[in-house]
GROMACS .gro file of C-alpha atoms in nm:
model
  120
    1UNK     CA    1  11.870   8.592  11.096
    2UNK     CA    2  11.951   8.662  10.726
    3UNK     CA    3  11.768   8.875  10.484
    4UNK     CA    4  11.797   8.937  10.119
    5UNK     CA    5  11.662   9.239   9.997
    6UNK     CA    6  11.642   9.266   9.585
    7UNK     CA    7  11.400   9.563   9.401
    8UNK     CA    8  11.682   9.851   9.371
    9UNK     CA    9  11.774  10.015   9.052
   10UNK     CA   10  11.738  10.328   8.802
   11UNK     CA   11  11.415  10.489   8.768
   12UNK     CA   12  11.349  10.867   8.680
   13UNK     CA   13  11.164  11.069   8.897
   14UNK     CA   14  10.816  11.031   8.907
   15UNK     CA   15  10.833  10.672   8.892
   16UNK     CA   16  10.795  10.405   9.102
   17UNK     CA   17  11.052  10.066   9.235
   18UNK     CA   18  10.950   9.814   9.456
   19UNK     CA   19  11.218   9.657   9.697
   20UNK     CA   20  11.143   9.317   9.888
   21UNK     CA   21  11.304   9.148  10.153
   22UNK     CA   22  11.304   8.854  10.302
   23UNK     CA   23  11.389   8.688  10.603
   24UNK     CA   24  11.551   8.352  10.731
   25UNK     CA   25  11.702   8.148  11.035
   26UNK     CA   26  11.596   8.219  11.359
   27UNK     CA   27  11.275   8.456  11.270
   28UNK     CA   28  11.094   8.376  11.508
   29UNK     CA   29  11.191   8.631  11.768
   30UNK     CA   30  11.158   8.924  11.491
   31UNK     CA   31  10.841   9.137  11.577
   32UNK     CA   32  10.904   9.461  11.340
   33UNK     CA   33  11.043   9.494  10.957
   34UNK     CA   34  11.107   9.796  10.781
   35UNK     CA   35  11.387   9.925  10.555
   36UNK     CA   36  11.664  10.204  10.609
   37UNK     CA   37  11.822  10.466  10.359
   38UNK     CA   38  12.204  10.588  10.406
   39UNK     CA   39  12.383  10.848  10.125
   40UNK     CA   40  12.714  10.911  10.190
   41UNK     CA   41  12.801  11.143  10.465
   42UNK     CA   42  12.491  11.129  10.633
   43UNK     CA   43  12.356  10.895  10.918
   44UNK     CA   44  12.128  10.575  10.851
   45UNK     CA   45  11.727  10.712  10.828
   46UNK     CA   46  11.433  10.509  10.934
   47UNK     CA   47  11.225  10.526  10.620
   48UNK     CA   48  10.936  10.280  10.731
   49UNK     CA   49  10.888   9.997  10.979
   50UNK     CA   50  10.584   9.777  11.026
   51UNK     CA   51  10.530   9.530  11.312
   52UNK     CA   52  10.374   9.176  11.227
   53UNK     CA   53  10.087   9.296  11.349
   54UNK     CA   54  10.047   9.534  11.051
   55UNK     CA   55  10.116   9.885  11.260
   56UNK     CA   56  10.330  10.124  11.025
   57UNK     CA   57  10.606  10.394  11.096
   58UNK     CA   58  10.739  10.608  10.818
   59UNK     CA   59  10.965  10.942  10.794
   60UNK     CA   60  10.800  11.221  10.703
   61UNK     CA   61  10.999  11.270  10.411
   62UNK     CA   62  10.822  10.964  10.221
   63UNK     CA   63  10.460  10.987  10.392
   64UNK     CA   64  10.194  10.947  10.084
   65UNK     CA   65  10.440  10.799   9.806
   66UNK     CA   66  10.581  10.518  10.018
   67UNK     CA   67  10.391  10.186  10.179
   68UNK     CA   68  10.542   9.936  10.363
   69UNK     CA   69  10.362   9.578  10.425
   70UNK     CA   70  10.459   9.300  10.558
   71UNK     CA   71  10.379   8.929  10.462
   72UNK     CA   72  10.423   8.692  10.820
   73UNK     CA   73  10.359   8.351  10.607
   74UNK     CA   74  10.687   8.466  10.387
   75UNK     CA   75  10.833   8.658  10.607
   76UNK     CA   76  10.899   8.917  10.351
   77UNK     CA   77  10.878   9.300  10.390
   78UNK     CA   78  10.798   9.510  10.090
   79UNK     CA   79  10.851   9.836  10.041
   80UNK     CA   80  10.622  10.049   9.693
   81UNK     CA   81  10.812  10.334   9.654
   82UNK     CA   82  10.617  10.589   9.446
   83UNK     CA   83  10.647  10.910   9.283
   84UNK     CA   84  10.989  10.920   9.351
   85UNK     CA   85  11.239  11.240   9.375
   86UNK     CA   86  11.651  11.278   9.322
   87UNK     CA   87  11.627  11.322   9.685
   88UNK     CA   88  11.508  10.940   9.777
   89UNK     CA   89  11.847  10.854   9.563
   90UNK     CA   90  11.999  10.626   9.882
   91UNK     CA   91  12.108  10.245   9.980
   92UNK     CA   92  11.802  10.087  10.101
   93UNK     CA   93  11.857   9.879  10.346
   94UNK     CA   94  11.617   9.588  10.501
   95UNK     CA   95  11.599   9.576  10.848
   96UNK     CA   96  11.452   9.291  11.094
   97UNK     CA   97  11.462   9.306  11.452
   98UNK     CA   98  11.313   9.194  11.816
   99UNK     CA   99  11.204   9.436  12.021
  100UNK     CA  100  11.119   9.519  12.391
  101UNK     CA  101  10.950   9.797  12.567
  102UNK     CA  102  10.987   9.651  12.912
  103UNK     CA  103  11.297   9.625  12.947
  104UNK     CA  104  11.373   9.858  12.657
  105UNK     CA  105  11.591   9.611  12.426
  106UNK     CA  106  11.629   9.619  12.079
  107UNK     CA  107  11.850   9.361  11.877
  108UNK     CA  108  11.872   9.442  11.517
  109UNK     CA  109  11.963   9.249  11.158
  110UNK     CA  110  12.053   9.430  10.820
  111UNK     CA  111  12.062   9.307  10.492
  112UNK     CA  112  12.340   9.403  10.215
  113UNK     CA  113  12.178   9.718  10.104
  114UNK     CA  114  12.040   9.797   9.747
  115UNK     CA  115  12.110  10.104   9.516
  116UNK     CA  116  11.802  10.314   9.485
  117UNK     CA  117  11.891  10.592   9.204
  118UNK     CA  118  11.633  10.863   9.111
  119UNK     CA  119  11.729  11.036   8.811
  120UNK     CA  120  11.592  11.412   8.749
   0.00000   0.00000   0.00000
């Protein structure tokens, strides 16, 4: 599986970025989508996942500004990041993977990562 996540950049806070991703090669397996932050120092967050079925995970830390989506026919995730603060300033990074609950199994893909800056 390969993904290719584009959208990152410079915004001020208060603004908005959208960042896309999408997926390739053996996809067919992949049953959730979602995208990751990471700052230096600090452990890789879930920001928000969504299954192809359309349910939706996010931190708490972005409930109300963020939305993820998903679309299955592109297999593309999106992720409308609004009202943004300093604090969301992070490499984003797109995440695809195939999940189990019985057994509990979880394989997971990462894209590159893309610079999300939030100037105050």
């Amino acid at each position: 599986v390969q993904l290719q996540a584009s959208g990152g950049g410079l915004v001020q806070a208060g603004g908005s970025l959208r960042l896309s991703c999408a997926a390739s090669g053996s996809i067919s397996s992949i049953n959730v989508m979602g995208w990751y932050r990471q700052t230096p120092g600090k452990q890789r967050e879930l920001v928000a996942d969504i299954t192809r079925g359309g349910s939706t995970n996010y931190a708490d830390s972005v409930k109300g500004r963020f939305t993820v989506s998903i679309n299955n026919a592109k297999n593309t995730v999106y992720l409308q990041m609004n009202s943004l603060k300093p604090e969301d300033t992070a490499v984003y990074y797109c995440n695809a993977a195939r999940t189990m609950t019985v057994p509990a199994y979880r394989n997971d893909y990462w894209g590159q990562g893309t610079l999300v800056t939030v100037s105050s």
